mmCIF file of C-alpha atoms in Angstrom:
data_model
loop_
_atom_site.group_PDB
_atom_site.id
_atom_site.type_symbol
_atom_site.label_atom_id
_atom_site.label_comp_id
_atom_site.label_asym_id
_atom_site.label_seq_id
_atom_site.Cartn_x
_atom_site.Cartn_y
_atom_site.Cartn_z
ATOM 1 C CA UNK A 1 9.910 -9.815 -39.506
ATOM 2 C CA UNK A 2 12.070 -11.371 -37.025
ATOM 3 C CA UNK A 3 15.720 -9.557 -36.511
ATOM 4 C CA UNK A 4 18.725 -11.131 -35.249
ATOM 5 C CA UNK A 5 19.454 -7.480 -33.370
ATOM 6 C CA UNK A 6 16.803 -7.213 -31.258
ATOM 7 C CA UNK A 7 17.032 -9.142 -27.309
ATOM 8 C CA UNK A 8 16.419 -12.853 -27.240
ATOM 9 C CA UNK A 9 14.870 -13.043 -23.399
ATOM 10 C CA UNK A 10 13.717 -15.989 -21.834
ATOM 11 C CA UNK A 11 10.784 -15.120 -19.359
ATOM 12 C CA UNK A 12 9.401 -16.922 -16.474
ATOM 13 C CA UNK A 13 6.031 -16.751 -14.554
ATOM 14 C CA UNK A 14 5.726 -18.359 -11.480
ATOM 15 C CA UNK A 15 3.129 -15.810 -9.475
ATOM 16 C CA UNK A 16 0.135 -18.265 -8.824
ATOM 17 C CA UNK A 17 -0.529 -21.816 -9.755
ATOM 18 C CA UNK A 18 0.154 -21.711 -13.672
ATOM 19 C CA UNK A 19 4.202 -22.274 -14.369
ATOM 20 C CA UNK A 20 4.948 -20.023 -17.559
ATOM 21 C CA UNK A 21 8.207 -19.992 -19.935
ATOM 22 C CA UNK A 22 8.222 -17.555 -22.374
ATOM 23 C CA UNK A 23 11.004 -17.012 -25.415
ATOM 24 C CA UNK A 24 10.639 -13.288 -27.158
ATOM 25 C CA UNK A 25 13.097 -11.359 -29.594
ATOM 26 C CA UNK A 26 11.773 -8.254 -29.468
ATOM 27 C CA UNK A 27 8.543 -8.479 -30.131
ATOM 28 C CA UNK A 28 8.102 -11.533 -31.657
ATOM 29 C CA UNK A 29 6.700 -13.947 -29.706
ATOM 30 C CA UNK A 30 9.192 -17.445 -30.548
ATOM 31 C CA UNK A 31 7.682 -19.362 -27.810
ATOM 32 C CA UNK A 32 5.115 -19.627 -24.954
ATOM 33 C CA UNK A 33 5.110 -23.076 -22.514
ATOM 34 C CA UNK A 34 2.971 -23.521 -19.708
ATOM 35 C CA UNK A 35 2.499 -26.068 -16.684
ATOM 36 C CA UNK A 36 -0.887 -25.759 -15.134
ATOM 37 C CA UNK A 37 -1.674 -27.004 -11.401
ATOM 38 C CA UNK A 38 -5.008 -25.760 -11.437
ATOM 39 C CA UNK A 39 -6.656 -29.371 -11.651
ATOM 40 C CA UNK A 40 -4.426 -30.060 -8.259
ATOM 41 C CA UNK A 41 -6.189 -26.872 -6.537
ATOM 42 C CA UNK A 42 -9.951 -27.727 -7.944
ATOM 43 C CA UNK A 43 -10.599 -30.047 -4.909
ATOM 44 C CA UNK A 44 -9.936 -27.177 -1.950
ATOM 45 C CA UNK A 45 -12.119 -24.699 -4.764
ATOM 46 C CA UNK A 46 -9.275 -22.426 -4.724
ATOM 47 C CA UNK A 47 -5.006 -22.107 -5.071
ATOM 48 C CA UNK A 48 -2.984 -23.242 -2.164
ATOM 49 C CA UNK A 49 0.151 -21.904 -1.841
ATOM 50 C CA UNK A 50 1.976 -24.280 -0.538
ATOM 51 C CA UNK A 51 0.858 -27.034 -3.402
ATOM 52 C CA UNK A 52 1.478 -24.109 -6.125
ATOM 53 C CA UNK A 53 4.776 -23.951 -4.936
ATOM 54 C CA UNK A 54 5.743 -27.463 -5.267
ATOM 55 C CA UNK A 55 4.220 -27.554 -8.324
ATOM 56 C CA UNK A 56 5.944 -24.834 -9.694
ATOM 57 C CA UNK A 57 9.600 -26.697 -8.083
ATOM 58 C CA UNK A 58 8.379 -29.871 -10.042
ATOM 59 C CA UNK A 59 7.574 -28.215 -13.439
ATOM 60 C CA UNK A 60 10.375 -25.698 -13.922
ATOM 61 C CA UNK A 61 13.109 -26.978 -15.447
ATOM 62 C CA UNK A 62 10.377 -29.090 -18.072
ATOM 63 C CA UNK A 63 8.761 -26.061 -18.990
ATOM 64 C CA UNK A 64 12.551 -24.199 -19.767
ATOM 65 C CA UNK A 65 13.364 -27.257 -21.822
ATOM 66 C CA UNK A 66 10.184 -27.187 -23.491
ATOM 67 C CA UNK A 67 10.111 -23.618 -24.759
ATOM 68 C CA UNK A 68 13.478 -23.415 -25.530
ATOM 69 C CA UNK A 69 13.234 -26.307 -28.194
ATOM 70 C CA UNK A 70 9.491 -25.044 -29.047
ATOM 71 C CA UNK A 71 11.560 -21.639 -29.998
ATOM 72 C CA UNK A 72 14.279 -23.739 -31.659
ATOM 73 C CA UNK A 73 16.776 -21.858 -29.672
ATOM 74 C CA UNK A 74 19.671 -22.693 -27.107
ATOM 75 C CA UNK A 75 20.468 -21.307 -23.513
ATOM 76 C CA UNK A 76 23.819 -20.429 -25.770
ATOM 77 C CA UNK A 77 21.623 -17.918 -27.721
ATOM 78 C CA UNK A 78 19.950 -16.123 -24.625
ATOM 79 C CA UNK A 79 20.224 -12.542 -24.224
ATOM 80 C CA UNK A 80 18.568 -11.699 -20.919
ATOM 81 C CA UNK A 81 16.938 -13.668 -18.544
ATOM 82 C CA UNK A 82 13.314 -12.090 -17.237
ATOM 83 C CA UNK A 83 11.199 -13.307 -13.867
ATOM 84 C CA UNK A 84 8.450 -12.349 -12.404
ATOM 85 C CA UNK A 85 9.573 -10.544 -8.878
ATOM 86 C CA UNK A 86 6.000 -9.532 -7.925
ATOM 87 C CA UNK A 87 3.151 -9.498 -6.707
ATOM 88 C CA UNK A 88 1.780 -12.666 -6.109
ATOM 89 C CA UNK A 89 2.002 -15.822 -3.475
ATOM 90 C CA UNK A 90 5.501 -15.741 -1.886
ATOM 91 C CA UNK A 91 6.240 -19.504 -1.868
ATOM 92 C CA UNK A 92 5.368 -19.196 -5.570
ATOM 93 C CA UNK A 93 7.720 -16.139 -6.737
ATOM 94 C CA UNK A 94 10.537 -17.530 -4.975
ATOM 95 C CA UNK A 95 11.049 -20.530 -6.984
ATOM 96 C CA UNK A 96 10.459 -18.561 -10.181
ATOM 97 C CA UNK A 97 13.210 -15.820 -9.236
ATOM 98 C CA UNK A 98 15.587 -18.977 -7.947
ATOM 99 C CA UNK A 99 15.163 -20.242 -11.019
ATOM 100 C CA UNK A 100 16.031 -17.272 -12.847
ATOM 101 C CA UNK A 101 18.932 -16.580 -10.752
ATOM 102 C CA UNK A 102 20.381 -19.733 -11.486
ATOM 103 C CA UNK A 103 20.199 -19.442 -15.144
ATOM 104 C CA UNK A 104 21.359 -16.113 -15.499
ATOM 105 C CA UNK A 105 24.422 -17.299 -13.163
ATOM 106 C CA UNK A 106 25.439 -20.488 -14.964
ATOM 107 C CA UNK A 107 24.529 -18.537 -18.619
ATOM 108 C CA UNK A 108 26.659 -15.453 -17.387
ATOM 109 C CA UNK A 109 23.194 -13.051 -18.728
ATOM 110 C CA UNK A 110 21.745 -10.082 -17.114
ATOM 111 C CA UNK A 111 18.913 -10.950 -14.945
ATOM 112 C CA UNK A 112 15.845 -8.248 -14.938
ATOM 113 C CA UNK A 113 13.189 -8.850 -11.917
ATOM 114 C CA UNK A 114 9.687 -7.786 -13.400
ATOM 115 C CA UNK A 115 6.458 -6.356 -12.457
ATOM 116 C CA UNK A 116 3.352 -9.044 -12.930
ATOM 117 C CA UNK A 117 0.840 -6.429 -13.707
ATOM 118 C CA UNK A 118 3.750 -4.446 -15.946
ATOM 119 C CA UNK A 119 3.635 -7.601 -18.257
ATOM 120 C CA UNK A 120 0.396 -8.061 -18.656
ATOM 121 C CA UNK A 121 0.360 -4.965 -20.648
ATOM 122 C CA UNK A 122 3.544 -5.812 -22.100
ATOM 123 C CA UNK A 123 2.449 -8.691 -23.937
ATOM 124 C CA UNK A 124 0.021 -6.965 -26.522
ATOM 125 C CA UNK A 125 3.025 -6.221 -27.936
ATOM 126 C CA UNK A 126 3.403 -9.453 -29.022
ATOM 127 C CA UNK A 127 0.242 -9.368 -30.384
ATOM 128 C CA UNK A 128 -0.752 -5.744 -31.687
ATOM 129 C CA UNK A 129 2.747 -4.177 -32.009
ATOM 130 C CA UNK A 130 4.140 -1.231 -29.913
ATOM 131 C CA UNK A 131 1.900 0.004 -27.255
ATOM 132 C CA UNK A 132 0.662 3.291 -27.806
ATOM 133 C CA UNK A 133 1.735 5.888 -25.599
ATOM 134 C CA UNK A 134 -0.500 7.084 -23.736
ATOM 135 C CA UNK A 135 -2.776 4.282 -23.598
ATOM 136 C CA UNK A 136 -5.206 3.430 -20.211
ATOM 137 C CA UNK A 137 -4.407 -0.372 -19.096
ATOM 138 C CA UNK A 138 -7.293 -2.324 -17.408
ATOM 139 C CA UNK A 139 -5.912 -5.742 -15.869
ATOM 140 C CA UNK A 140 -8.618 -7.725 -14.254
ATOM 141 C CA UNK A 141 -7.844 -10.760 -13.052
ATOM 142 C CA UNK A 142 -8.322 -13.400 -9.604
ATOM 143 C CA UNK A 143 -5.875 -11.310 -7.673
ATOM 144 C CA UNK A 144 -5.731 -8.418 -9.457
ATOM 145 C CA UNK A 145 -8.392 -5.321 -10.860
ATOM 146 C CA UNK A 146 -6.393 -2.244 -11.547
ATOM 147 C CA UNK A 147 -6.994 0.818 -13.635
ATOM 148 C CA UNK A 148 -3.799 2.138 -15.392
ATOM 149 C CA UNK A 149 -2.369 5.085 -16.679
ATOM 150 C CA UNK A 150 0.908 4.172 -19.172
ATOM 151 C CA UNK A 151 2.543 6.811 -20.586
ATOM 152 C CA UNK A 152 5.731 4.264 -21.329
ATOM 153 C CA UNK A 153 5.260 0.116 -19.492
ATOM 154 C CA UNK A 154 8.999 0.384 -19.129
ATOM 155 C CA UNK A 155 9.649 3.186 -17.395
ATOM 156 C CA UNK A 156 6.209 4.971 -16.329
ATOM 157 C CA UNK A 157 3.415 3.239 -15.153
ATOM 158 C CA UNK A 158 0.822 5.121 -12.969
ATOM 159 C CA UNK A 159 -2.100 3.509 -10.822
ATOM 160 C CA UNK A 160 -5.306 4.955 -11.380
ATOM 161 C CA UNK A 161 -7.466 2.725 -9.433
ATOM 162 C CA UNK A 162 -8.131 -0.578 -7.998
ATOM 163 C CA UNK A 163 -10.499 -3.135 -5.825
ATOM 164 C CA UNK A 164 -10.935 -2.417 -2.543
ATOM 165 C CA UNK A 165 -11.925 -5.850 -1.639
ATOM 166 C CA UNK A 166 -12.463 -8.894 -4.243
ATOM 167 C CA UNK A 167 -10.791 -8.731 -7.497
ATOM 168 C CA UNK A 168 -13.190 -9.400 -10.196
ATOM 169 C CA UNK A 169 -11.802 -12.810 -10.732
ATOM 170 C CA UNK A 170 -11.926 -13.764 -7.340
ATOM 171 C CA UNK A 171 -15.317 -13.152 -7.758
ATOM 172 C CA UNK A 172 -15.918 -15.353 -10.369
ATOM 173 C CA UNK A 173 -14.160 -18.184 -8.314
ATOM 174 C CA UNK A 174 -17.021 -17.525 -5.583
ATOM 175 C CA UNK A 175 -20.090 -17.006 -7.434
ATOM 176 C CA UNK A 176 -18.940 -20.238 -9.151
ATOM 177 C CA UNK A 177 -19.093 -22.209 -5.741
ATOM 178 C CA UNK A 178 -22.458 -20.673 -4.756
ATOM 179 C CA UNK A 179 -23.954 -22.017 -7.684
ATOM 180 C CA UNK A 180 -22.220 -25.183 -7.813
ATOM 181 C CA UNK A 181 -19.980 -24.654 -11.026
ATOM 182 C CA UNK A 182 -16.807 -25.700 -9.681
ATOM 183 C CA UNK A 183 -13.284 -23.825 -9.904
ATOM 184 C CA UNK A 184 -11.804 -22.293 -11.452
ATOM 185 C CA UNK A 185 -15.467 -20.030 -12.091
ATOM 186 C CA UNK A 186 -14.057 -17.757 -14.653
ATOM 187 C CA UNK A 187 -14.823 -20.038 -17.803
ATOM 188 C CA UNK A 188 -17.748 -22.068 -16.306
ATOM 189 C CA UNK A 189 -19.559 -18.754 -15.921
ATOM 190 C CA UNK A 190 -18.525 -17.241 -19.307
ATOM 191 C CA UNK A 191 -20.395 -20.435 -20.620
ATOM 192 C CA UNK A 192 -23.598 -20.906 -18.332
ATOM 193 C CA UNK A 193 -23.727 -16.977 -19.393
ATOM 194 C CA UNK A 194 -24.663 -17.670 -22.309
ATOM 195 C CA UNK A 195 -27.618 -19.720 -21.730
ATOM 196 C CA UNK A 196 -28.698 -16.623 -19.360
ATOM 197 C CA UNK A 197 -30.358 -13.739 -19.604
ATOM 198 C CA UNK A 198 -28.250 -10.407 -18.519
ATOM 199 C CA UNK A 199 -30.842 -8.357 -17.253
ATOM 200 C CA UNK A 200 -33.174 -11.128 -15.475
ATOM 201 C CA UNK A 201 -31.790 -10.201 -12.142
ATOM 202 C CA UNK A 202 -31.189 -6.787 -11.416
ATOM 203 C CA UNK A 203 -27.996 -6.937 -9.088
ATOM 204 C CA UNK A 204 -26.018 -4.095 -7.721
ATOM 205 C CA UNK A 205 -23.001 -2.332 -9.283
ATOM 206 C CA UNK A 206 -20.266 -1.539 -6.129
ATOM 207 C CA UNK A 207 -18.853 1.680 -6.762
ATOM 208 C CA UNK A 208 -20.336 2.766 -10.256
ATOM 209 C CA UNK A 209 -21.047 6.577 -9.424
ATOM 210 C CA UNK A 210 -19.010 7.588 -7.200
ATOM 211 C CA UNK A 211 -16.494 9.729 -9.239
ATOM 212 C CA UNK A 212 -13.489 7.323 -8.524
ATOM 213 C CA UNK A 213 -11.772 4.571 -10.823
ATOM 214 C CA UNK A 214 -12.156 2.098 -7.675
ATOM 215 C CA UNK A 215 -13.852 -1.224 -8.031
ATOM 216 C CA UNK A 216 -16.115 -3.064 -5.356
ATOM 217 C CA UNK A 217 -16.941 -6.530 -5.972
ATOM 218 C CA UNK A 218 -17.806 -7.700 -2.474
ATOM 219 C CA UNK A 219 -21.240 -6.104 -2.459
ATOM 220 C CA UNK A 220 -22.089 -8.149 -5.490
ATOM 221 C CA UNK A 221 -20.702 -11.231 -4.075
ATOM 222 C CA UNK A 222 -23.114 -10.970 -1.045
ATOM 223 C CA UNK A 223 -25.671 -10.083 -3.013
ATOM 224 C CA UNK A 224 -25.474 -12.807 -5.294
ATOM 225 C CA UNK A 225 -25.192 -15.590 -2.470
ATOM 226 C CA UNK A 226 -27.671 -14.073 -0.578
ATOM 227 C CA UNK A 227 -30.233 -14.331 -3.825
ATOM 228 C CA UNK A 228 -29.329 -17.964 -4.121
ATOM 229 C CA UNK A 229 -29.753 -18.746 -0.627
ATOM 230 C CA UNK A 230 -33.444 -16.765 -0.253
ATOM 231 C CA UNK A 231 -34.485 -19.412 -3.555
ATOM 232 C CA UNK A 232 -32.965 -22.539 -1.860
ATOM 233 C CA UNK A 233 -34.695 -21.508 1.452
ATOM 234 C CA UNK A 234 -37.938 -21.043 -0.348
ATOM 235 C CA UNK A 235 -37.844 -24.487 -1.992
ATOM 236 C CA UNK A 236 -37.789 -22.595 -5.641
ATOM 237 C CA UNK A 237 -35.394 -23.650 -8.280
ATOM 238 C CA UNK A 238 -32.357 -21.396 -8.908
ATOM 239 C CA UNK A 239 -31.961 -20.729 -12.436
ATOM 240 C CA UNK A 240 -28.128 -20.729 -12.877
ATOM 241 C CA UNK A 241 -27.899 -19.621 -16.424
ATOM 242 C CA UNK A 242 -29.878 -16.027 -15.522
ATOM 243 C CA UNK A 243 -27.658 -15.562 -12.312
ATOM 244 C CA UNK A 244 -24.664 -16.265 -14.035
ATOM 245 C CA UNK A 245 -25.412 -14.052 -16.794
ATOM 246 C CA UNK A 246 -26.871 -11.424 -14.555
ATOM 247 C CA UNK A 247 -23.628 -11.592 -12.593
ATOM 248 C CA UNK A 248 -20.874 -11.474 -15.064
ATOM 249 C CA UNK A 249 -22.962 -8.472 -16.614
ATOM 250 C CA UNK A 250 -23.161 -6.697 -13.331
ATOM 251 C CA UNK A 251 -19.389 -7.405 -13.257
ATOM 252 C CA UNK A 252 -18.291 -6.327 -17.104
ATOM 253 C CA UNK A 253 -20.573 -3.708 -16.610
ATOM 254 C CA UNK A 254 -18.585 -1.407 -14.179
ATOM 255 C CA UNK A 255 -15.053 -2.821 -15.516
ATOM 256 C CA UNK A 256 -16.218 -1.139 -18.890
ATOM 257 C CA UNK A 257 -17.648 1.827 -17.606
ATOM 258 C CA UNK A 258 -15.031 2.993 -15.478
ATOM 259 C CA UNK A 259 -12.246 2.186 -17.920
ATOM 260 C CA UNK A 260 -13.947 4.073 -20.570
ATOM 261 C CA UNK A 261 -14.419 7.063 -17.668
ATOM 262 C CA UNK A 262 -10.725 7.186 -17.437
ATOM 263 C CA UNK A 263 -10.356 7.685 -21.129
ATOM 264 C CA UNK A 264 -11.823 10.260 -21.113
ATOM 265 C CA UNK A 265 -10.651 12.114 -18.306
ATOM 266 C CA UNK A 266 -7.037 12.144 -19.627
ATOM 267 C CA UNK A 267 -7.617 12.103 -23.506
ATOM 268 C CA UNK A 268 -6.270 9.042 -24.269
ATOM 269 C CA UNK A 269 -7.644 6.870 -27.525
ATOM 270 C CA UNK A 270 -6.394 3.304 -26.517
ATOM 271 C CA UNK A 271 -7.276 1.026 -24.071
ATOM 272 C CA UNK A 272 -5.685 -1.899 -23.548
ATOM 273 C CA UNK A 273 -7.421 -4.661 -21.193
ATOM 274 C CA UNK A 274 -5.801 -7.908 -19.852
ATOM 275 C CA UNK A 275 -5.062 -10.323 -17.109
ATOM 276 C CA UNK A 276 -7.187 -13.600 -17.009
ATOM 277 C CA UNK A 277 -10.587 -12.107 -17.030
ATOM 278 C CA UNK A 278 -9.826 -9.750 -20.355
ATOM 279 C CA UNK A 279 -10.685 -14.179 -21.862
ATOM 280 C CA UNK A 280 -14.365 -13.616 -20.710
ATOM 281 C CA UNK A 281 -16.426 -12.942 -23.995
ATOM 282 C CA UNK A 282 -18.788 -10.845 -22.483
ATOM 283 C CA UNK A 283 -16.090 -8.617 -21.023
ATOM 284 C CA UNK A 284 -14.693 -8.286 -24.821
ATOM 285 C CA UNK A 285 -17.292 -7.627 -26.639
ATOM 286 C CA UNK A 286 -19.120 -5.008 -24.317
ATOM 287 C CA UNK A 287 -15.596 -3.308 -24.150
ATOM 288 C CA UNK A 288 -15.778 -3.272 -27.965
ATOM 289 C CA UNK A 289 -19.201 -1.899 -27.845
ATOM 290 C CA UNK A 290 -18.318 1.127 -25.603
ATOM 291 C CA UNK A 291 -14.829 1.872 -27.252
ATOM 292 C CA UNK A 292 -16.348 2.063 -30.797
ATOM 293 C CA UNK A 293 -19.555 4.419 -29.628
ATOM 294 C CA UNK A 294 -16.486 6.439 -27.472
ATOM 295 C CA UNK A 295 -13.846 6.450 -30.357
ATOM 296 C CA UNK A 296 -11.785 4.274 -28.393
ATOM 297 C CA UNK A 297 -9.189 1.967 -29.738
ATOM 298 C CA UNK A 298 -9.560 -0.947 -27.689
ATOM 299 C CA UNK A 299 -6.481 -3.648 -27.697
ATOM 300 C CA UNK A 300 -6.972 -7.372 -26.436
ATOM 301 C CA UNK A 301 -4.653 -9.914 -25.989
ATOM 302 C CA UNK A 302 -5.977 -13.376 -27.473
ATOM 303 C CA UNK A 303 -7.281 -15.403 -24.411
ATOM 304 C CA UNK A 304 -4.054 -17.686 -23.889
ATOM 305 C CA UNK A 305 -2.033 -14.355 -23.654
ATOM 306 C CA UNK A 306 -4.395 -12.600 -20.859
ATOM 307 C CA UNK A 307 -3.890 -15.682 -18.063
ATOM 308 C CA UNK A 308 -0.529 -15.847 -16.636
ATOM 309 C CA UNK A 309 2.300 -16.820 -19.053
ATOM 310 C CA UNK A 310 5.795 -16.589 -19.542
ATOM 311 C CA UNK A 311 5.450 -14.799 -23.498
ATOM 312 C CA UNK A 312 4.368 -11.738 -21.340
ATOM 313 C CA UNK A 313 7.238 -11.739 -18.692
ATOM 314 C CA UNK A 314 9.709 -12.099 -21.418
ATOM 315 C CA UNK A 315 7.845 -9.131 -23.534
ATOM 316 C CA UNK A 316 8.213 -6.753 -20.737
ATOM 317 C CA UNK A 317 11.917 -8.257 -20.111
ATOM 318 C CA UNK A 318 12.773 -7.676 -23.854
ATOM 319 C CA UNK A 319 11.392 -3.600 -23.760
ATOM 320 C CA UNK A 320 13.494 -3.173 -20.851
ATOM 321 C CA UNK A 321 16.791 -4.805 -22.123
ATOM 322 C CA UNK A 322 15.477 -2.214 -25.851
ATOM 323 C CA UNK A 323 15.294 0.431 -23.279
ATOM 324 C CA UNK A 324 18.588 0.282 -21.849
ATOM 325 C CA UNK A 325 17.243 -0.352 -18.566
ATOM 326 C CA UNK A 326 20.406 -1.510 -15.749
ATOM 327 C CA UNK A 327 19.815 -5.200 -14.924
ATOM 328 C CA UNK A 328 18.753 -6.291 -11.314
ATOM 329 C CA UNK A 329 21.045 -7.555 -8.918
ATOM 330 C CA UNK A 330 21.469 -11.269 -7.912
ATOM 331 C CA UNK A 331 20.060 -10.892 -4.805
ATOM 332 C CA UNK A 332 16.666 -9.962 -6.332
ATOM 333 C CA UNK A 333 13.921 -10.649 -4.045
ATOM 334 C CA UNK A 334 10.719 -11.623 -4.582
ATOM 335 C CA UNK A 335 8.244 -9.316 -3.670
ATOM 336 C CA UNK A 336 4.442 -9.966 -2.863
ATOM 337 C CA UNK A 337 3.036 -6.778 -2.400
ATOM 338 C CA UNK A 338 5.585 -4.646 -5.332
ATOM 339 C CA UNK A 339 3.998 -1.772 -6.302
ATOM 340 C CA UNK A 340 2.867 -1.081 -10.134
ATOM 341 C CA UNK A 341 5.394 1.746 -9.800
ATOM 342 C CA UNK A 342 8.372 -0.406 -9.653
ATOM 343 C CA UNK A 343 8.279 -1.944 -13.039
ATOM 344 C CA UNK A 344 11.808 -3.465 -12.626
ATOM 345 C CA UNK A 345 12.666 -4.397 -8.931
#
């Protein structure tokens, strides 16, 4: 049931190359709009920053318009405006928190700077209700794969573990080029996958034993490539369906396994697993697999609430306006390298 008490916030998502407007009351989700530039970035095989950025100058004030009528609302009825502060490409957050600052100028509304990663566990609200507290939070996406600890995602969020080197979706985005697949690899692989066999290659698994909740997907990069290229070198076919599938499950794999791992070790029941790569099927239902044999209750955002969107800036925006948490200052920055720590910058 929606209440008229709880914070109307108006979120925005401008980290990478996907321009996100959100509109939440509480924890009802009232709107979600998005302006994607990924086609624009598919010819270079990967985002650049510079044409994410103009992108993201171009789409903004569409995308506001567009959710605010999708949510059948008016900037009038606005309680808080949320942005995304950091991390992600520089260009990128600053015309997200411009934006924002305008708004919450001209609107005369509180303006709260937000943590990416922060609302990417924020938004299974929207979706499953309150976050339990504890719960373990594993974000995997192309820029991020982090292991965390939540006691509460507005005030108290602790890191627990993350890539040294590729981030899973990153990944993807290679082994995608290797084989030909195009970008973005995420959902190209998810489908070849399944035409695959899992265990018809037996690639490595960076980082699986060694008593840490660090990932290494660099290893299994090479590895991959270097498979590929010893089959084109040898004039032999390169079945794409069993590498892709052998990949993604030498990926899901250790993303499941370590999650589960930190579970345990601080006896918490919930874990909660988003950013863009909680979409891959694979991913989901192996995490299902090992939470039911470990008495786990997993939690999953559907797949358009794991990419980047606005719903999930405004979700985090809306707990902290609930929580009574001081606005940020006008002269917000953006950050690119904020810390999981600082939830609200």
């Amino acid at each position: 049931m929606i209440r008229d008490s709880e914070p109307l916030v108006l979120g925005i998502e401008t980290s990478c190359d996907e321009t996100g407007v959100g509109v939440v009351r509480g924890t009802t989700l009232l709107a979600d709009a998005i302006a994607s530039s990924v086609d624009e970035h598919a010819r270079f095989g990967g985002v650049v920053p510079e044409v994410a950025s103009r992108a993201h100058l171009e789409a903004m004030a569409p995308t506001v318009e567009r959710a605010l009528a999708e949510a059948g609302v008016a900037f009038a009825d606005v309680d808080a405006i949320a942005v995304t502060a950091g991390p992600g490409l520089a260009g990128a957050l600053l015309v997200g928190v411009a934006a924002a600052k305008a708004y919450a100028l001209a609107l005369g509304k509180p303006l709260y700077g937000v943590n990416h990663l922060a609302a990417h566990v924020a938004v299974d609200q929207l979706e499953h209700g309150p976050l339990p507290k504890p719960c373990v939070a594993m974000l995997v996406s192309g820029g991020h794969s982090s292991l965390l600890l939540v006691p509460d995602v507005a005030t108290d969020v602790r890191p627990l573990g993350a890539t040294v080197d590729d981030a899973a979706g990153e990944a993807f985005d290679k082994i995608a080029r290797v084989l030909g697949l195009g970008f973005p690899g995420g959902p190209v692989i998810d489908r070849m996958a399944r035409e695959g066999t899992a265990d018809a290659i037996a690639f490595p698994r960076g980082k699986y034993d060694d008593g840490t909740y660090d990932f290494s997907f660099s290893g299994l990069k090479t590895a991959v490539a270097r498979w590929v290229e010893a089959r084109e070198r040898a004039g032999e076919p390169v079945p794409v369906a069993d590498v892709a599938a052998s990949f993604q499950e030498a990926v899901v794999d250790v993303l499941t396994a370590k999650a589960l791992a930190a579970c345990r070790a601080h006896g918490v029941k919930d874990l909660l697993v988003g950013g863009g790569v909680a979409a891959n099927s694979r991913l989901r239902a192996l995490a299902a697999q090992r939470c039911e044999a470990a008495g786990v209750r997993l939690r999953v955002p559907r797949p358009k609430l794991c990419t980047d969107n606005g719903a999930m800036v405004a979700a985090l925006g809306a707990e902290l306006v609930a929580s009574g948490t001081v606005p940020s200052e006008l002269d917000l920055p953006a950050d690119s390298a904020l810390p999981i720590t600082t939830i609200r910058l």
